[in-house]
Short mmCIF file of C-alpha atoms in Angstrom, two decimals:
data_model
loop_
_atom_site.label_atom_id
_atom_site.label_comp_id
_atom_site.label_asym_id
_atom_site.label_seq_id
_atom_site.Cartn_x
_atom_site.Cartn_y
_atom_site.Cartn_z
CA MET A 833 0.31 0.56 -0.19
CA SER A 834 0.89 3.42 -1.56
CA ILE A 835 1.36 6.25 1.34
CA GLY A 836 1.56 10.04 0.61
CA ASN A 837 2.19 11.47 -2.57
CA SER A 838 4.24 10.47 -5.32
CA PRO A 839 5.12 13.36 -8.24
CA GLU A 840 6.00 11.71 -12.59
CA ASP A 841 8.67 13.26 -11.85
CA GLU A 842 10.49 11.02 -9.45
CA ARG A 843 12.13 8.25 -11.97
CA PRO A 844 14.65 6.02 -11.34
CA PHE A 845 18.49 8.19 -11.97
CA GLU A 846 21.75 6.79 -12.25
CA ASP A 847 23.73 7.12 -8.93
CA VAL A 848 26.71 10.00 -8.44
CA SER A 849 29.90 9.67 -7.79
CA GLU A 850 31.02 11.95 -5.06
CA GLU A 851 34.00 13.82 -7.91
CA ASP A 852 30.75 14.86 -9.70
CA ARG A 853 28.58 15.49 -6.50
CA PRO A 854 29.03 19.51 -6.67
CA SER A 855 28.18 19.97 -10.14
CA VAL A 856 24.19 18.84 -8.84
CA SER A 857 22.12 21.39 -7.38
CA VAL A 858 21.61 21.52 -3.50
CA GLY A 859 17.78 21.09 -5.13
CA ARG A 860 17.79 18.06 -7.00
CA ALA A 861 20.43 16.37 -4.42
CA LEU A 862 17.52 16.29 -1.88
CA GLN A 863 15.68 15.11 -4.26
CA GLN A 864 17.53 12.59 -5.25
CA ALA A 865 18.19 11.05 -1.91
CA ARG A 866 15.14 10.99 -0.84
CA ILE A 867 13.72 9.18 -3.73
CA ALA A 868 16.73 6.34 -3.07
CA ALA A 869 15.94 6.35 0.16
CA GLY A 870 11.89 5.08 -1.19
CA LEU A 871 9.90 8.64 1.21
CA THR A 872 8.30 10.61 -0.67
CA VAL A 873 7.16 14.19 -0.01
CA ASP A 874 4.21 13.11 2.53
CA ASP A 875 7.05 11.28 4.43
CA ILE A 876 9.83 13.59 4.45
CA SER A 877 7.04 16.75 5.80
CA THR A 878 5.42 14.57 8.01
CA ALA A 879 9.04 13.11 9.86
CA THR A 880 10.85 16.75 9.28
CA ARG A 881 7.33 18.84 10.22
CA VAL A 882 8.80 20.95 7.23
CA ARG A 883 5.70 22.19 4.52
CA ILE A 884 4.79 19.98 2.17
CA ALA A 885 5.11 22.68 -0.76
CA ILE A 886 8.40 24.13 1.50
CA VAL A 887 9.87 20.60 0.92
CA HIS A 888 8.83 21.35 -3.28
CA ALA A 889 9.88 24.57 -3.52
CA ILE A 890 13.32 23.34 -2.12
CA GLU A 891 13.38 19.98 -4.20
CA GLN A 892 13.24 22.50 -6.68
CA ASP A 893 16.34 24.23 -6.00
CA ASP A 894 13.46 27.70 -5.25
CA PHE A 895 14.41 29.02 -1.59
CA ALA A 896 12.78 32.23 -1.28
CA PRO A 897 9.48 29.40 -0.36
CA CYS A 898 12.18 29.39 2.79
CA GLY A 899 11.21 32.98 4.31
CA GLY A 900 15.18 34.42 4.11
CA ASP A 901 18.93 32.63 4.60
CA VAL A 902 18.88 31.40 7.88
CA TYR A 903 15.43 29.55 8.06
CA ALA A 904 16.96 28.07 4.12
CA ARG A 905 20.05 26.52 5.99
CA GLY A 906 18.12 25.18 8.80
CA HIS A 907 15.25 23.24 6.45
CA ILE A 908 18.42 21.99 3.83
CA ARG A 909 19.87 21.02 7.50
CA THR A 910 17.01 18.91 8.25
CA LEU A 911 16.16 17.33 4.76
CA ALA A 912 19.55 16.40 4.70
CA LYS A 913 20.11 14.21 7.92
CA ALA A 914 16.19 12.94 6.87
CA VAL A 915 17.40 10.95 4.12
CA LYS A 916 20.71 10.68 5.50
CA LEU A 917 23.49 12.87 3.66
CA ASP A 918 25.87 14.84 5.15
CA PRO A 919 24.26 18.38 5.77
CA ALA A 920 27.66 20.63 5.18
CA PRO A 921 28.62 19.97 1.06
CA LEU A 922 25.16 20.66 1.03
CA LEU A 923 25.16 24.56 3.23
CA ALA A 924 29.34 25.39 1.38
CA GLN A 925 27.17 24.54 -1.92
CA TYR A 926 24.16 26.78 -0.87
CA GLU A 927 26.19 29.55 -0.03
CA ALA A 928 27.80 29.40 -2.87
CA GLN A 929 25.50 29.72 -4.86
CA ASN A 930 24.13 32.06 -2.94
CA GLY A 931 26.27 34.33 -0.96
CA GLY A 932 27.16 36.06 -4.10
CA GLY A 933 30.53 37.72 -1.12
CA ARG A 934 27.76 38.75 0.71
CA PRO A 935 28.64 40.37 4.84
CA ALA A 936 28.41 36.72 6.85
CA PRO A 937 24.83 36.38 8.08
CA THR A 938 24.50 37.00 11.55
CA PRO A 939 24.47 32.95 13.11
CA ALA A 940 20.67 32.04 14.26
CA ALA A 941 20.97 30.86 17.86
CA PRO A 942 21.38 33.99 19.67
CA LEU A 943 17.92 35.13 18.17
CA PHE A 944 16.17 31.54 19.87
CA GLU A 945 18.46 32.01 23.36
CA ALA A 946 16.65 33.17 25.85
CA GLU A 947 19.34 36.03 27.56
CA ARG A 948 21.09 34.71 30.28
CA ILE A 949 21.44 37.25 32.83
CA ARG A 950 25.01 37.45 34.62
CA PRO A 951 25.39 37.15 38.77
CA GLU A 952 25.26 41.03 40.48
CA ARG A 953 29.19 40.84 41.69
CA ARG A 954 28.57 43.24 45.09
CA GLY A 955 30.97 43.77 47.89
CA PRO A 956 31.71 42.01 51.21
CA ASN A 957 28.53 41.96 53.72
CA TRP A 958 30.92 43.83 56.51
CA THR A 959 28.38 44.08 58.79
CA ALA A 960 27.87 40.10 58.82
CA ALA A 961 31.56 39.63 59.18
CA MET A 962 31.35 42.14 61.83
CA VAL A 963 28.43 39.94 64.17
CA ALA A 964 30.80 36.34 63.72
CA ALA A 965 33.74 38.21 64.72
CA ILE A 966 31.47 40.07 68.40
CA VAL A 967 30.19 36.53 68.60
CA VAL A 968 32.62 34.17 68.82
CA VAL A 969 34.98 36.49 71.09
CA ILE A 970 31.57 35.80 73.04
CA GLY A 971 32.06 32.26 73.00
CA PHE A 972 35.98 32.23 73.69
CA VAL A 973 34.91 34.53 76.90
CA GLY A 974 32.11 32.32 77.68
CA PHE A 975 34.02 29.11 77.48
CA THR A 976 37.56 30.30 79.51
CA MET A 977 34.58 31.46 82.58
CA VAL A 978 33.32 27.81 82.70
CA ASN A 979 36.77 25.23 81.83
CA GLY A 980 38.43 28.40 85.16
CA ASP A 981 35.70 27.31 87.22
CA ASP A 982 35.85 23.40 86.21
CA GLU A 983 39.40 23.72 87.91
CA GLY A 984 39.09 24.68 90.71
CA GLY A 985 37.10 21.02 91.97
CA THR A 986 32.90 22.39 90.92
CA ASN A 987 31.41 19.00 89.59
CA VAL A 988 28.50 20.84 87.68
CA ALA A 989 27.44 17.31 86.40
CA GLY A 990 27.96 15.36 89.17
CA ASP A 991 29.56 12.55 89.55
CA THR A 992 27.35 10.23 87.85
CA GLU A 993 29.49 8.65 85.12
CA PRO A 994 27.43 8.88 81.63
CA THR A 995 26.15 5.16 80.74
CA GLU A 996 26.93 4.58 77.17
CA SER A 997 23.84 3.76 74.79
CA PRO A 998 23.61 -0.16 73.80
CA THR A 999 24.75 -0.25 69.81
CA PRO A 1000 21.54 -0.94 67.77
CA SER A 1001 22.90 -4.84 66.64
CA PRO A 1002 22.57 -4.60 62.34
CA THR A 1003 19.76 -6.07 60.64
CA THR A 1004 20.41 -9.33 58.31
CA LYS A 1005 19.62 -7.90 55.04
CA THR A 1006 17.41 -10.78 52.78
CA ALA A 1007 19.43 -11.40 49.17
CA LYS A 1008 16.76 -10.84 46.41
CA PRO A 1009 16.91 -13.48 43.91
CA VAL A 1010 18.10 -12.16 40.17
CA VAL A 1011 15.55 -12.40 37.72
CA PRO A 1012 17.04 -12.69 34.02
CA ALA A 1013 15.67 -9.43 31.65
CA PRO A 1014 12.78 -11.59 29.64
CA ASP A 1015 13.95 -12.21 25.82
CA PRO A 1016 12.21 -9.14 23.29
CA SER A 1017 9.61 -11.96 21.93
CA ASP A 1018 8.89 -12.76 25.76
CA SER A 1019 7.98 -8.87 25.92
CA ALA A 1020 6.13 -9.03 23.12
CA ILE A 1021 3.65 -11.86 23.72
CA ALA A 1022 3.31 -10.45 27.55
CA ALA A 1023 2.33 -7.52 25.88
CA ALA A 1024 0.00 -8.33 23.41
CA PRO A 1025 -3.34 -7.15 24.36
CA GLN A 1026 -6.98 -9.74 22.91
CA ASP A 1027 -8.61 -6.81 21.18
CA LYS A 1028 -5.97 -4.66 20.05
CA VAL A 1029 -3.63 -4.82 17.52
CA THR A 1030 -0.35 -4.51 18.43
CA VAL A 1031 3.59 -3.65 17.14
CA LYS A 1032 6.53 -4.47 17.60
CA VAL A 1033 9.57 -2.93 15.97
CA VAL A 1034 13.43 -3.41 17.02
CA ALA A 1035 16.47 -2.07 15.49
CA ALA A 1036 18.61 -5.55 15.51
CA ASP A 1037 20.87 -4.40 13.32
CA ALA A 1038 20.84 -1.28 12.07
CA PRO A 1039 18.68 1.38 12.67
CA SER A 1040 16.66 2.98 10.10
CA TRP A 1041 13.37 5.38 9.76
CA ILE A 1042 10.02 4.32 10.75
CA SER A 1043 6.54 5.89 10.62
CA ALA A 1044 3.45 4.69 12.56
CA LYS A 1045 0.22 4.79 12.13
CA ASP A 1046 -3.68 4.70 13.88
CA HIS A 1047 -6.87 3.16 12.16
CA ASN A 1048 -8.36 7.67 11.65
CA GLY A 1049 -4.33 8.11 10.34
CA LYS A 1050 -2.59 9.44 12.57
CA VAL A 1051 0.75 9.91 13.05
CA LEU A 1052 2.24 7.61 16.31
CA PHE A 1053 5.99 8.42 14.98
CA ALA A 1054 7.91 9.41 12.54
CA GLU A 1055 11.56 8.93 13.81
CA LEU A 1056 15.08 7.21 13.16
CA LEU A 1057 14.89 4.20 15.05
CA LYS A 1058 18.78 4.26 16.68
CA LYS A 1059 19.56 0.52 16.58
CA GLY A 1060 18.97 -0.92 19.76
CA GLU A 1061 16.27 0.93 20.74
CA ASP A 1062 12.73 -0.22 20.08
CA LYS A 1063 8.95 0.38 20.01
CA THR A 1064 6.06 -0.57 20.52
CA PHE A 1065 1.95 0.23 19.20
CA GLN A 1066 -1.45 -0.08 19.49
CA ASP A 1067 -4.22 0.01 17.88
CA SER A 1068 -7.67 -1.09 18.45
CA SER A 1069 -7.59 -2.01 14.78
CA LYS A 1070 -4.75 -0.93 12.33
CA ILE A 1071 -1.56 -0.49 12.47
CA ASP A 1072 0.15 0.74 8.98
CA LEU A 1073 3.80 0.64 8.93
CA VAL A 1074 6.71 1.99 6.86
CA LEU A 1075 9.88 0.24 7.36
CA GLY A 1076 12.69 2.20 5.62
CA ASP A 1077 15.24 0.13 5.88
CA ALA A 1078 13.24 -3.90 7.04
CA GLY A 1079 16.46 -5.52 6.49
CA GLY A 1080 18.16 -4.38 10.06
CA LEU A 1081 14.66 -4.67 11.33
CA ASP A 1082 13.14 -7.18 13.96
CA LEU A 1083 8.83 -6.93 13.92
CA PHE A 1084 5.98 -9.29 16.23
CA VAL A 1085 2.25 -8.76 15.73
CA ASN A 1086 0.43 -10.00 18.83
CA GLY A 1087 3.27 -11.34 20.33
CA LYS A 1088 4.56 -13.21 17.32
CA LYS A 1089 7.95 -12.93 15.55
CA ILE A 1090 7.07 -11.64 11.71
CA GLU A 1091 9.64 -13.62 9.58
CA GLU A 1092 9.97 -11.81 6.68
CA ASP A 1093 14.06 -12.19 4.83
CA TRP A 1094 13.68 -8.53 3.78
CA GLN A 1095 16.42 -7.25 2.12
CA PRO A 1096 19.27 -4.60 3.25
CA GLY A 1097 17.94 -0.80 2.54
CA ALA A 1098 14.46 -2.14 1.47
CA VAL A 1099 11.10 0.33 1.88
CA GLU A 1100 7.95 -2.17 3.19
CA ARG A 1101 4.78 -0.69 4.04
CA LEU A 1102 3.14 -3.14 5.70
CA THR A 1103 -0.41 -3.06 7.28
CA TYR A 1104 -1.74 -4.57 10.57
CA THR A 1105 -4.98 -5.69 12.29
CA LYS A 1106 -6.23 -7.32 15.40
CA GLY A 1107 -5.49 -11.27 13.42
CA ASP A 1108 -2.51 -11.00 11.95
CA PRO A 1109 -0.37 -12.66 11.61
CA GLN A 1110 -2.71 -14.78 9.63
CA ALA A 1111 -2.04 -18.56 8.85
CA GLY A 1112 -0.24 -19.54 5.94
#
C-alpha cells in the first residue's frame, strides 16, 4: 500500500559519484537522496515537520518560500539528515550559489536563546562579618569562665559517669533473587492484548527510519529508530507501517515474530490488524 503522493518526476536516476556530486544542485541532491530512500514528499514532511510546499520548492532550488537565509539553511540541514546526507557540503554549496560575497549572516542561535542574566557582583558584607566576630569573642569568654570553675573543683554535672547507649544490632538483609530479563519476543507476547493490535519494531541490526499510523491515520511515530532501540504501537483495529530499512529490523505482531527475508535497505509498507499474523 502506498502512502503519500507520488510525483511523476520521481523516476529512477543514475548514481552520482562523489567527484561529480558538486555539479548537482542542492535541491536536486536532496530529491535524489529522498527517492533513493524510497520516501515520498509526504513522508519527509511528516518526519521533519517542514511543510510540503516548502519541500517541493527546495527540491526545485527555490528557497524564497523559506523566508530568509537563516530558515533556508535550517531546512536544508533538516532535510539532509532525514535522507541520511551530510548537510555540510550542501550548506557550503548553498553559500556558494546564494552568498554572492555578502557579509556573513548573523548566526541564528543567539536569536532563539534566552537572554542570560549575569549575577550581580556584590561587595563583602562587613556587617555580617562583624556580628560573627562578636559571637566568636563572646563564646570564647564564656568557655574560659566555665573551664576555670571546673579546675577549682566544682562538679557541675555530678559524679555520675555517663552510660554508653546500647549499640543497635545490625539487621541481616536477605539477598533478592536475580530475575533474568525477558527476551524481546517474550515481552512482545506479554504486551499483546487480545482485543487490540500490537506491533513492536526492534532495530536489531541497523538504524532505520520508521513511520507508524493508527486506524484514523494519526501519526504515532515518524523518526529514526537507532540501533538497539525498540518501539511498540497499539490500536483498536489497525496499524500502518513504513519501514525505511526493513532488513535491519525485527518485527513482532500480536506477540508473534514476523519471519520475512527483507533485504538491507528495502522499504516496506505494511498494514496489520487484530487477526494478524494470519496462518499460512
